[in-house]
Amino acid sequence: MKLELKGVTKLYGETAALHEVDLTVPAGVRVLGLIGPSGGGKSTLLRLAGGLEVPDAGTITVGGDVLARDEATLTEHRRRNGFLFQSFNLFPHYTALENVMLPLRVVQGKSPAEAREAAEQCLRRFGLEKHLLQRPAELSGGQQQRAALARAIAARPRLLILDEPTSALDPEMTAEVLEVIEELCRDGQEIVLSTHEMGFARAVADHVVFLAEGRVVEEGKQIFEAAAHEQVQRFLSRVMKY
Amino acid sequence: MKTVAAWILAVVLGASFAFFFYLLLTYNYQWAQILPYRGNLLKGWGVTVAVSASALVLSAVIGAALTAGQLSPVWPARWLSRLYVELIRGTPLLVQILIGYYLVANALQMESKFFIGVCLLAAFAGAYLSEIFRGGIESIAKSQIDSARAIGLTGSQTYRYVVIPQAVRRVLPATAGQFANLIKDSSLLYVIGLGEFTMQARETNANTFSTFAAYLPLAIGYLVLTLPISYWTRRLEERFRYET
Ligand SMILES: Nc1ncnc2c1ncn2[C@@H]1O[C@H](COP(=O)(O)OP(=O)(O)O)[C@@H](O)[C@H]1O
Ligand SMILES: [Mg+2]
């Protein structure tokens, strides 16, 4: 994965969600994990990388392209990525199948038959063959996230961005969604994800970045064994305690 | 305590209704005198239906245009639509009809009372509809717009596939209610001499020297139109609740 941030600052009013962040993902990394306390800037970093937001300062490079600031180029960038939010990804007025078909039809310009074929295949892959014609309100939280994940990968994105994909789910549903993500990782999909599931981050990520107060505090998978910063040690020991 | 209060209320209400129906039933209606005018009344009812139906279509167009204006990034469009909506909502329909008829329609040399009536009603209802539409669009959560952008939809695609379809479902009940209001409000058009239902009823009463007889059919004639809408509105509300 080619992802690089140089001097990236993002302000929301007075608060800096990200403060002059420099980050270069090492060569060979396919899955990048973002961890850290709530409000640390994980979502902001992912939204910037996904082209949903523009930084107030600095440059972001994804896959060799420096992200532009104009809406048309950013829309092009978004079309090359998949993005999954914590919840409410699906459109409630469409069935699961229609949700997955929408970007294939409208963005990729596929014919209805092609789009349907591809959408069904993705949903089947994530075990949703029985729920094709159900609307989000009729699906469980885990099924909703899997359907949204199917939609995000249907157009074969270059980079898949997952922002706390299981934080709104109970443990059983969390497991079923993590299984699907793990499978995607095994298949070689490039993924950036933020998560509070430390065990999962440790298992699937090739590289991890610890963000707090809008800064990169420490990076590298060695932090799970021996973090250099006390803040990271404290955070990890607290979340891994139970 | 609560049940006692409820019983007292029920008795008072029941007695009031009974008294009201007693008045209605014992009134000396002189139906025989009204009978020759039934054709006029029916024709008036037809005009009311036609005026309301036409105004309904036109008001939806005006309402949509005003909504687009109010949500437009262009400030004069925003400002003008807002001003229009506030002016319409801040003045009585009767005043608007009088000004519209004697000032505007006169100056524009508009001839057809039917057409003027449709325009006046639609201009009025359009302002209210635009508030309903705007509320519907603004009620679509930011997460939906985020999701639409994340899958690569452009701004106009987001409106077409995500915002509008959801907003339409949400505003349907209130819009149907507004159409019932429009039918009732059309009764004020008698002041410009449009021969609609209310005007025919007034003339019938005047001609037969009966002060009241034609008003009962008048009320029933409006109810025949508004009750089904009211029923439909409630069905829509229930369906919407079930869908979310
Ligand atoms: N849309 C927003 N408006 C205002 N403040 C925001 C917004 N998004 C994020 N923030 C602030 O930016 C900081 C970083 O938030 P976020 O990136 O969501 O952190 P994380 O995902 O790590 O919990 C927080 O202080 C948060 O309150
Ligand atoms: Mg977050």
Short mmCIF file of C-alpha atoms and ligand atoms in Angstrom, two decimals:
data_model
loop_
_atom_site.label_atom_id
_atom_site.label_comp_id
_atom_site.label_asym_id
_atom_site.label_seq_id
_atom_site.Cartn_x
_atom_site.Cartn_y
_atom_site.Cartn_z
CA MET A 1 0.00 0.00 0.00
CA LYS A 2 1.20 3.44 -0.86
CA LEU A 3 -0.06 5.88 1.72
CA GLU A 4 1.80 8.94 2.88
CA LEU A 5 0.89 12.00 4.94
CA LYS A 6 3.11 15.08 5.09
CA GLY A 7 2.45 17.82 7.63
CA VAL A 8 -1.27 17.09 7.62
CA THR A 9 -3.40 19.29 9.86
CA LYS A 10 -7.17 19.12 10.10
CA LEU A 11 -9.05 21.63 12.21
CA TYR A 12 -12.62 21.51 13.46
CA GLY A 13 -13.14 25.02 14.72
CA GLU A 14 -10.52 25.48 17.42
CA THR A 15 -9.56 21.84 17.92
CA ALA A 16 -6.97 20.20 15.72
CA ALA A 17 -8.25 16.68 14.99
CA LEU A 18 -4.88 16.05 13.35
CA HIS A 19 -1.82 18.13 14.09
CA GLU A 20 1.00 18.21 11.52
CA VAL A 21 0.94 14.46 11.03
CA ASP A 22 3.76 12.83 9.08
CA LEU A 23 3.25 9.20 8.22
CA THR A 24 4.83 6.90 5.69
CA VAL A 25 3.56 3.36 5.49
CA PRO A 26 6.52 0.99 5.04
CA ALA A 27 6.86 -0.89 1.77
CA GLY A 28 5.17 -4.28 1.66
CA VAL A 29 2.44 -3.41 4.12
CA ARG A 30 -0.98 -4.59 2.92
CA VAL A 31 -3.02 -4.09 6.06
CA LEU A 32 -2.56 -1.00 8.21
CA GLY A 33 -4.18 -0.72 11.63
CA LEU A 34 -4.95 2.54 13.41
CA ILE A 35 -5.38 2.32 17.15
CA GLY A 36 -5.60 4.76 20.01
CA PRO A 37 -8.06 6.45 22.36
CA SER A 38 -11.39 7.90 21.22
CA GLY A 39 -11.01 11.38 19.82
CA GLY A 40 -7.40 10.64 18.90
CA GLY A 41 -7.95 11.40 15.22
CA LYS A 42 -8.40 7.93 13.66
CA SER A 43 -11.64 8.70 11.87
CA THR A 44 -10.29 12.03 10.68
CA LEU A 45 -7.22 10.40 9.18
CA LEU A 46 -9.37 7.79 7.42
CA ARG A 47 -11.80 10.39 6.10
CA LEU A 48 -8.92 12.42 4.72
CA ALA A 49 -7.32 9.38 3.10
CA GLY A 50 -10.69 8.43 1.63
CA GLY A 51 -11.20 11.88 0.13
CA LEU A 52 -14.29 12.61 2.23
CA GLU A 53 -12.58 15.60 3.80
CA VAL A 54 -9.77 17.95 2.77
CA PRO A 55 -6.90 18.85 5.11
CA ASP A 56 -6.29 22.44 6.25
CA ALA A 57 -2.58 21.97 5.64
CA GLY A 58 -0.24 19.32 4.26
CA THR A 59 -0.45 16.73 1.51
CA ILE A 60 -1.80 13.19 1.36
CA THR A 61 -0.60 10.68 -1.19
CA VAL A 62 -2.59 7.53 -1.88
CA GLY A 63 -1.34 5.00 -4.43
CA GLY A 64 1.09 7.54 -5.84
CA ASP A 65 -1.54 10.26 -6.42
CA VAL A 66 -1.41 13.44 -4.38
CA LEU A 67 -5.01 14.10 -3.31
CA ALA A 68 -6.45 17.17 -4.97
CA ARG A 69 -8.86 19.59 -3.33
CA ASP A 70 -11.49 19.98 -6.00
CA GLU A 71 -14.69 17.99 -5.71
CA ALA A 72 -14.52 16.35 -9.15
CA THR A 73 -11.05 14.86 -8.61
CA LEU A 74 -11.97 13.84 -5.06
CA THR A 75 -15.07 12.05 -6.37
CA GLU A 76 -12.80 10.13 -8.76
CA HIS A 77 -10.59 9.23 -5.81
CA ARG A 78 -13.56 8.01 -3.74
CA ARG A 79 -14.64 5.79 -6.61
CA ARG A 80 -11.33 3.95 -6.48
CA ASN A 81 -11.64 3.22 -2.74
CA GLY A 82 -14.12 1.36 -0.58
CA PHE A 83 -15.22 2.96 2.67
CA LEU A 84 -17.05 1.46 5.63
CA PHE A 85 -18.30 3.51 8.57
CA GLN A 86 -19.10 2.29 12.05
CA SER A 87 -22.85 2.14 11.25
CA PHE A 88 -25.68 3.46 9.06
CA ASN A 89 -23.81 2.66 5.86
CA LEU A 90 -26.78 1.24 3.97
CA PHE A 91 -29.56 3.20 2.33
CA PRO A 92 -32.77 2.26 4.18
CA HIS A 93 -35.03 2.60 1.13
CA TYR A 94 -33.14 -0.02 -0.87
CA THR A 95 -32.85 -3.77 -0.34
CA ALA A 96 -29.44 -5.29 0.39
CA LEU A 97 -29.14 -6.22 -3.27
CA GLU A 98 -30.13 -2.75 -4.48
CA ASN A 99 -27.65 -1.19 -2.07
CA VAL A 100 -24.80 -3.17 -3.58
CA MET A 101 -26.06 -2.64 -7.12
CA LEU A 102 -26.36 1.14 -6.84
CA PRO A 103 -22.67 2.07 -7.20
CA LEU A 104 -22.18 -0.64 -9.82
CA ARG A 105 -24.98 0.83 -11.91
CA VAL A 106 -24.52 4.53 -11.31
CA VAL A 107 -20.79 4.83 -10.77
CA GLN A 108 -19.37 1.93 -12.77
CA GLY A 109 -22.00 2.16 -15.49
CA LYS A 110 -22.69 -1.59 -15.55
CA SER A 111 -25.86 -2.94 -17.12
CA PRO A 112 -28.61 -4.02 -14.69
CA ALA A 113 -27.90 -7.69 -15.40
CA GLU A 114 -24.14 -7.33 -14.87
CA ALA A 115 -24.63 -5.29 -11.71
CA ARG A 116 -27.09 -7.80 -10.32
CA GLU A 117 -24.77 -10.69 -11.04
CA ALA A 118 -21.79 -9.00 -9.39
CA ALA A 119 -23.83 -7.79 -6.41
CA GLU A 120 -25.34 -11.21 -5.75
CA GLN A 121 -21.90 -12.75 -5.91
CA CYS A 122 -20.51 -10.34 -3.31
CA LEU A 123 -23.46 -10.79 -0.98
CA ARG A 124 -23.27 -14.56 -1.32
CA ARG A 125 -19.59 -14.45 -0.53
CA PHE A 126 -20.42 -12.82 2.81
CA GLY A 127 -23.17 -15.32 3.59
CA LEU A 128 -26.11 -13.09 2.80
CA GLU A 129 -27.72 -15.15 0.03
CA LYS A 130 -30.91 -15.44 2.07
CA HIS A 131 -31.18 -11.71 2.64
CA LEU A 132 -30.80 -10.25 -0.84
CA LEU A 133 -34.26 -8.74 -0.92
CA GLN A 134 -34.44 -7.48 2.66
CA ARG A 135 -34.14 -3.86 3.63
CA PRO A 136 -31.61 -2.72 6.24
CA ALA A 137 -34.34 -2.42 8.89
CA GLU A 138 -34.96 -6.16 8.53
CA LEU A 139 -31.28 -7.11 8.92
CA SER A 140 -29.23 -7.52 12.10
CA GLY A 141 -26.38 -5.10 12.74
CA GLY A 142 -23.84 -7.72 11.69
CA GLN A 143 -25.73 -8.47 8.50
CA GLN A 144 -25.94 -4.76 7.75
CA GLN A 145 -22.19 -4.35 8.13
CA ARG A 146 -21.51 -7.38 5.95
CA ALA A 147 -23.85 -6.05 3.26
CA ALA A 148 -22.14 -2.67 3.45
CA LEU A 149 -18.80 -4.42 3.16
CA ALA A 150 -20.08 -6.26 0.09
CA ARG A 151 -21.04 -2.90 -1.40
CA ALA A 152 -17.62 -1.44 -0.58
CA ILE A 153 -15.70 -4.24 -2.32
CA ALA A 154 -18.12 -4.87 -5.21
CA ALA A 155 -16.23 -2.55 -7.54
CA ARG A 156 -12.83 -4.04 -6.57
CA PRO A 157 -11.41 -1.01 -4.73
CA ARG A 158 -7.73 -0.28 -4.73
CA LEU A 159 -7.86 0.49 -1.03
CA LEU A 160 -10.51 -0.52 1.50
CA ILE A 161 -10.95 1.89 4.40
CA LEU A 162 -12.74 0.60 7.50
CA ASP A 163 -13.54 2.96 10.36
CA GLU A 164 -14.25 0.94 13.50
CA PRO A 165 -16.34 -1.54 11.52
CA THR A 166 -17.49 -3.49 14.59
CA SER A 167 -17.77 -0.83 17.30
CA ALA A 168 -21.56 -0.70 17.08
CA LEU A 169 -21.98 -4.49 17.25
CA ASP A 170 -22.40 -7.04 20.02
CA PRO A 171 -19.62 -9.66 20.44
CA GLU A 172 -21.25 -12.35 18.31
CA MET A 173 -21.89 -10.01 15.41
CA THR A 174 -18.42 -8.53 15.85
CA ALA A 175 -16.97 -11.99 15.31
CA GLU A 176 -18.97 -12.60 12.13
CA VAL A 177 -17.85 -9.26 10.65
CA LEU A 178 -14.21 -9.72 11.68
CA GLU A 179 -14.20 -13.14 10.01
CA VAL A 180 -15.22 -11.55 6.74
CA ILE A 181 -12.57 -8.84 7.04
CA GLU A 182 -9.94 -11.42 7.87
CA GLU A 183 -10.88 -13.31 4.73
CA LEU A 184 -10.45 -10.13 2.68
CA CYS A 185 -7.01 -9.63 4.23
CA ARG A 186 -6.03 -13.19 3.29
CA ASP A 187 -7.14 -12.54 -0.27
CA GLY A 188 -4.64 -9.70 -0.49
CA GLN A 189 -7.02 -6.75 -0.31
CA GLU A 190 -5.21 -3.60 0.80
CA ILE A 191 -6.94 -2.33 3.92
CA VAL A 192 -6.59 0.55 6.37
CA LEU A 193 -8.72 0.07 9.43
CA SER A 194 -9.22 1.70 12.78
CA THR A 195 -10.36 -0.58 15.56
CA HIS A 196 -10.64 -1.12 19.28
CA GLU A 197 -10.25 -4.88 18.77
CA MET A 198 -6.57 -5.09 19.72
CA GLY A 199 -6.34 -8.84 19.23
CA PHE A 200 -7.70 -8.47 15.74
CA ALA A 201 -5.40 -5.57 14.85
CA ARG A 202 -2.46 -7.60 16.07
CA ALA A 203 -3.53 -10.64 14.06
CA VAL A 204 -4.26 -9.06 10.69
CA ALA A 205 -2.31 -5.79 10.51
CA ASP A 206 1.17 -5.71 8.97
CA HIS A 207 1.77 -2.36 10.57
CA VAL A 208 0.02 -0.38 13.32
CA VAL A 209 -0.07 3.30 14.11
CA PHE A 210 -1.03 4.69 17.52
CA LEU A 211 -2.81 8.04 17.30
CA ALA A 212 -3.64 10.27 20.25
CA GLU A 213 -4.58 13.94 20.45
CA GLY A 214 -4.15 14.30 16.71
CA ARG A 215 -0.56 13.05 16.61
CA VAL A 216 1.21 9.81 15.77
CA VAL A 217 2.61 8.75 19.11
CA GLU A 218 4.24 5.49 18.07
CA GLU A 219 4.11 3.01 15.22
CA GLY A 220 5.10 -0.57 14.45
CA LYS A 221 3.78 -3.90 15.68
CA GLN A 222 6.39 -4.13 18.40
CA ILE A 223 4.20 -1.81 20.50
CA PHE A 224 2.08 -4.84 21.41
CA GLU A 225 5.05 -6.36 23.22
CA ALA A 226 7.15 -3.39 24.21
CA ALA A 227 5.81 0.12 23.66
CA ALA A 228 8.35 2.89 24.11
CA HIS A 229 5.80 5.47 25.21
CA GLU A 230 4.11 5.24 28.56
CA GLN A 231 0.82 6.50 27.10
CA VAL A 232 0.77 3.61 24.64
CA GLN A 233 1.68 1.07 27.34
CA ARG A 234 -1.08 2.37 29.59
CA PHE A 235 -3.66 2.31 26.79
CA LEU A 236 -2.76 -1.21 25.70
CA SER A 237 -2.61 -2.66 29.17
CA ARG A 238 -6.01 -1.16 29.95
CA VAL A 239 -7.77 -2.40 26.80
CA MET A 240 -6.13 -5.85 26.88
CA LYS A 241 -6.85 -6.35 30.57
CA TYR A 242 -10.16 -8.18 30.15
CA MET B 1 -60.03 10.78 40.03
CA LYS B 2 -58.88 10.39 36.46
CA THR B 3 -61.81 8.14 35.54
CA VAL B 4 -64.30 10.53 37.12
CA ALA B 5 -62.90 13.40 35.07
CA ALA B 6 -63.02 11.28 31.94
CA TRP B 7 -66.66 10.39 32.59
CA ILE B 8 -67.65 14.00 33.16
CA LEU B 9 -65.89 15.01 29.98
CA ALA B 10 -67.57 12.22 28.03
CA VAL B 11 -71.01 13.24 29.30
CA VAL B 12 -70.43 16.91 28.46
CA LEU B 13 -69.14 16.07 25.00
CA GLY B 14 -71.96 13.62 24.37
CA ALA B 15 -74.55 16.18 25.42
CA SER B 16 -73.00 18.83 23.19
CA PHE B 17 -73.04 16.51 20.18
CA ALA B 18 -76.60 15.47 20.88
CA PHE B 19 -77.66 19.11 21.08
CA PHE B 20 -75.82 19.91 17.84
CA PHE B 21 -77.49 17.04 16.00
CA TYR B 22 -80.86 18.04 17.49
CA LEU B 23 -80.34 21.50 15.94
CA LEU B 24 -79.34 19.97 12.63
CA LEU B 25 -82.29 17.59 12.56
CA THR B 26 -85.00 19.95 13.71
CA TYR B 27 -83.98 22.83 11.49
CA ASN B 28 -86.65 23.76 8.97
CA TYR B 29 -84.63 22.99 5.84
CA GLN B 30 -87.06 23.56 3.03
CA TRP B 31 -85.34 20.87 0.98
CA ALA B 32 -88.00 21.24 -1.67
CA GLN B 33 -86.81 24.74 -2.43
CA ILE B 34 -83.19 23.68 -2.70
CA LEU B 35 -83.95 20.81 -5.04
CA PRO B 36 -84.10 22.81 -8.30
CA TYR B 37 -80.60 24.11 -7.55
CA ARG B 38 -78.98 20.71 -7.18
CA GLY B 39 -77.53 20.99 -10.68
CA ASN B 40 -75.76 24.24 -9.76
CA LEU B 41 -74.46 22.76 -6.54
CA LEU B 42 -73.14 19.74 -8.36
CA LYS B 43 -71.50 21.94 -10.98
CA GLY B 44 -69.93 24.03 -8.21
CA TRP B 45 -68.62 20.88 -6.57
CA GLY B 46 -67.10 19.91 -9.92
CA VAL B 47 -65.40 23.32 -10.21
CA THR B 48 -64.00 22.93 -6.70
CA VAL B 49 -62.58 19.52 -7.59
CA ALA B 50 -61.11 20.87 -10.83
CA VAL B 51 -59.64 24.01 -9.22
CA SER B 52 -58.15 22.00 -6.34
CA ALA B 53 -56.71 19.29 -8.57
CA SER B 54 -55.09 21.82 -10.90
CA ALA B 55 -53.77 23.90 -8.00
CA LEU B 56 -52.46 20.71 -6.42
CA VAL B 57 -50.25 19.99 -9.42
CA LEU B 58 -49.10 23.59 -9.79
CA SER B 59 -48.46 23.98 -6.05
CA ALA B 60 -46.23 20.90 -6.05
CA VAL B 61 -44.18 22.47 -8.84
CA ILE B 62 -43.99 25.83 -7.03
CA GLY B 63 -43.16 24.09 -3.74
CA ALA B 64 -40.34 22.10 -5.35
CA ALA B 65 -38.94 25.24 -7.01
CA LEU B 66 -39.05 27.18 -3.71
CA THR B 67 -37.34 24.30 -1.92
CA ALA B 68 -34.59 24.24 -4.52
CA GLY B 69 -34.31 28.02 -4.11
CA GLN B 70 -34.08 27.84 -0.33
CA LEU B 71 -31.39 25.15 -0.45
CA SER B 72 -29.54 26.79 -3.34
CA PRO B 73 -25.91 27.87 -2.91
CA VAL B 74 -26.78 31.08 -4.79
CA TRP B 75 -27.71 33.64 -2.14
CA PRO B 76 -30.21 35.76 -4.14
CA ALA B 77 -32.18 32.58 -4.91
CA ARG B 78 -32.13 31.65 -1.24
CA TRP B 79 -33.09 35.12 -0.15
CA LEU B 80 -35.95 35.53 -2.65
CA SER B 81 -37.49 32.12 -1.90
CA ARG B 82 -37.26 32.79 1.82
CA LEU B 83 -38.89 36.20 1.41
CA TYR B 84 -41.68 34.73 -0.69
CA VAL B 85 -42.39 31.96 1.80
CA GLU B 86 -42.43 34.39 4.73
CA LEU B 87 -44.76 36.82 2.92
CA ILE B 88 -47.23 34.07 2.01
CA ARG B 89 -47.16 32.45 5.43
CA GLY B 90 -47.42 35.79 7.21
CA THR B 91 -50.62 36.98 5.52
CA PRO B 92 -54.18 35.57 5.38
CA LEU B 93 -55.20 33.75 2.22
CA LEU B 94 -58.20 36.05 1.83
CA VAL B 95 -55.92 39.10 1.67
CA GLN B 96 -53.71 37.35 -0.88
CA ILE B 97 -56.73 36.50 -3.01
CA LEU B 98 -57.97 40.09 -2.96
CA ILE B 99 -54.56 41.58 -3.77
CA GLY B 100 -53.81 38.89 -6.32
CA TYR B 101 -57.11 39.33 -8.07
CA TYR B 102 -57.61 43.08 -8.06
CA LEU B 103 -53.97 44.11 -8.37
CA VAL B 104 -51.84 41.41 -9.98
CA ALA B 105 -54.33 39.58 -12.22
CA ASN B 106 -55.79 42.92 -13.26
CA ALA B 107 -52.41 44.33 -14.19
CA LEU B 108 -51.51 41.17 -16.11
CA GLN B 109 -54.93 41.33 -17.82
CA MET B 110 -55.72 37.76 -16.87
CA GLU B 111 -59.27 36.91 -17.90
CA SER B 112 -60.13 33.39 -16.76
CA LYS B 113 -61.32 33.33 -13.15
CA PHE B 114 -60.64 29.62 -13.06
CA PHE B 115 -57.02 30.13 -14.09
CA ILE B 116 -56.56 33.03 -11.65
CA GLY B 117 -58.07 30.93 -8.87
CA VAL B 118 -55.72 28.04 -9.60
CA CYS B 119 -52.69 30.37 -9.60
CA LEU B 120 -53.68 32.08 -6.33
CA LEU B 121 -54.31 28.81 -4.52
CA ALA B 122 -51.13 27.23 -5.85
CA ALA B 123 -49.07 30.30 -4.93
CA PHE B 124 -50.39 29.97 -1.39
CA ALA B 125 -50.11 26.19 -0.98
CA GLY B 126 -46.71 26.12 -2.73
CA ALA B 127 -45.16 28.16 0.08
CA TYR B 128 -46.41 25.71 2.72
CA LEU B 129 -45.39 22.71 0.64
CA SER B 130 -41.87 24.09 0.24
CA GLU B 131 -41.52 24.19 4.03
CA ILE B 132 -42.64 20.56 4.23
CA PHE B 133 -40.26 19.54 1.43
CA ARG B 134 -37.34 21.42 2.94
CA GLY B 135 -37.94 19.81 6.32
CA GLY B 136 -37.98 16.40 4.62
CA ILE B 137 -34.70 16.98 2.84
CA GLU B 138 -33.01 18.41 5.92
CA SER B 139 -34.19 15.42 7.97
CA ILE B 140 -32.01 13.06 5.92
CA ALA B 141 -29.13 12.22 8.23
CA LYS B 142 -25.61 13.34 7.44
CA SER B 143 -24.51 9.70 7.61
CA GLN B 144 -26.59 8.99 4.51
CA ILE B 145 -24.89 11.76 2.57
CA ASP B 146 -21.52 10.53 3.82
CA SER B 147 -22.32 7.02 2.61
CA ALA B 148 -23.41 8.33 -0.77
CA ARG B 149 -20.18 10.27 -1.17
CA ALA B 150 -18.15 7.30 0.01
CA ILE B 151 -19.47 5.08 -2.79
CA GLY B 152 -18.53 7.79 -5.28
CA LEU B 153 -21.85 9.44 -6.06
CA THR B 154 -21.68 13.04 -7.26
CA GLY B 155 -23.77 15.74 -5.59
CA SER B 156 -26.65 15.44 -8.03
CA GLN B 157 -26.56 11.62 -7.93
CA THR B 158 -26.70 11.81 -4.15
CA TYR B 159 -29.88 13.86 -4.40
CA ARG B 160 -31.40 11.64 -7.04
CA TYR B 161 -30.73 8.22 -5.53
CA VAL B 162 -30.42 8.86 -1.80
CA VAL B 163 -31.89 12.14 -0.55
CA ILE B 164 -35.00 12.66 -2.69
CA PRO B 165 -36.39 9.08 -2.52
CA GLN B 166 -36.12 9.08 1.28
CA ALA B 167 -37.41 12.64 1.62
CA VAL B 168 -40.45 11.88 -0.56
CA ARG B 169 -41.45 8.99 1.71
CA ARG B 170 -41.12 11.21 4.72
CA VAL B 171 -43.09 14.16 3.40
CA LEU B 172 -45.93 12.21 1.76
CA PRO B 173 -48.24 12.25 4.80
CA ALA B 174 -47.77 15.96 5.47
CA THR B 175 -48.13 16.71 1.76
CA ALA B 176 -51.39 14.79 1.56
CA GLY B 177 -52.62 16.76 4.57
CA GLN B 178 -51.67 19.97 2.81
CA PHE B 179 -53.74 18.93 -0.20
CA ALA B 180 -56.77 18.48 2.04
CA ASN B 181 -56.20 22.04 3.28
CA LEU B 182 -56.00 23.21 -0.30
CA ILE B 183 -59.43 21.79 -1.08
CA LYS B 184 -60.94 23.55 1.92
CA ASP B 185 -59.09 26.80 1.18
CA SER B 186 -60.51 26.84 -2.35
CA SER B 187 -63.82 27.81 -0.73
CA LEU B 188 -62.45 31.34 -0.29
CA LEU B 189 -62.31 31.76 -4.06
CA TYR B 190 -65.99 32.72 -4.03
CA VAL B 191 -64.82 36.26 -3.24
CA ILE B 192 -63.49 36.67 -6.78
CA GLY B 193 -66.76 35.32 -8.17
CA LEU B 194 -65.47 31.93 -9.26
CA GLY B 195 -68.53 29.68 -9.43
CA GLU B 196 -67.19 26.97 -7.20
CA PHE B 197 -68.99 24.94 -4.57
CA THR B 198 -69.20 27.51 -1.78
CA MET B 199 -70.31 30.27 -4.12
CA GLN B 200 -73.08 28.05 -5.53
CA ALA B 201 -74.25 27.19 -2.03
CA ARG B 202 -74.37 30.87 -1.05
CA GLU B 203 -76.31 31.76 -4.17
CA THR B 204 -78.71 28.90 -3.65
CA ASN B 205 -79.43 30.11 -0.14
CA ALA B 206 -79.82 33.68 -1.32
CA ASN B 207 -82.20 32.75 -4.12
CA THR B 208 -84.37 30.49 -2.02
CA PHE B 209 -84.38 32.85 0.99
CA SER B 210 -83.31 29.88 3.07
CA THR B 211 -80.36 30.87 5.20
CA PHE B 212 -78.94 27.48 5.88
CA ALA B 213 -80.32 24.64 3.77
CA ALA B 214 -77.57 24.49 1.18
CA TYR B 215 -74.76 24.59 3.73
CA LEU B 216 -75.31 21.07 4.98
CA PRO B 217 -74.77 19.58 1.50
CA LEU B 218 -71.80 21.97 1.26
CA ALA B 219 -70.12 20.53 4.34
CA ILE B 220 -70.82 16.99 3.15
CA GLY B 221 -69.44 17.81 -0.29
CA TYR B 222 -66.11 18.87 1.23
CA LEU B 223 -65.99 15.91 3.60
CA VAL B 224 -66.43 13.52 0.68
CA LEU B 225 -63.14 14.90 -0.64
CA THR B 226 -61.15 15.41 2.57
CA LEU B 227 -62.05 12.27 4.55
CA PRO B 228 -60.46 9.85 2.06
CA ILE B 229 -57.32 12.01 2.02
CA SER B 230 -57.26 12.02 5.80
CA TYR B 231 -57.61 8.22 5.85
CA TRP B 232 -54.87 7.85 3.23
CA THR B 233 -52.59 10.20 5.20
CA ARG B 234 -52.94 8.04 8.28
CA ARG B 235 -52.17 4.91 6.28
CA LEU B 236 -49.04 6.56 4.88
CA GLU B 237 -47.89 7.57 8.35
CA GLU B 238 -48.30 4.02 9.59
CA ARG B 239 -46.42 2.59 6.65
CA PHE B 240 -43.60 5.02 7.13
CA ARG B 241 -43.33 4.10 10.79
CA TYR B 242 -43.14 0.44 9.82
CA GLU B 243 -40.41 1.03 7.24
CA THR B 244 -37.90 2.66 9.56
N1 LIG C 1 -17.23 16.84 12.32
C1 LIG C 1 -16.55 17.23 13.42
N2 LIG C 1 -16.85 18.43 14.00
C2 LIG C 1 -16.19 18.84 15.07
N3 LIG C 1 -15.22 18.15 15.69
C3 LIG C 1 -14.88 16.97 15.17
C4 LIG C 1 -15.53 16.44 14.02
N4 LIG C 1 -14.98 15.24 13.74
C5 LIG C 1 -14.04 15.03 14.67
N5 LIG C 1 -13.97 16.05 15.53
C6 LIG C 1 -13.03 16.16 16.66
O1 LIG C 1 -11.77 15.80 16.20
C7 LIG C 1 -11.10 15.01 17.15
C8 LIG C 1 -10.70 13.70 16.51
O2 LIG C 1 -11.87 12.94 16.26
P1 LIG C 1 -11.87 11.56 15.49
O3 LIG C 1 -11.04 11.67 14.28
O4 LIG C 1 -13.30 11.20 15.30
O5 LIG C 1 -11.20 10.60 16.53
P2 LIG C 1 -11.31 9.02 16.70
O6 LIG C 1 -11.90 8.46 15.45
O7 LIG C 1 -9.92 8.57 16.95
O8 LIG C 1 -12.18 8.76 17.88
C9 LIG C 1 -12.04 14.85 18.32
O9 LIG C 1 -11.67 15.79 19.30
C10 LIG C 1 -13.38 15.19 17.75
O10 LIG C 1 -14.21 15.77 18.73
MG MG C 2 -13.74 7.42 15.22
#
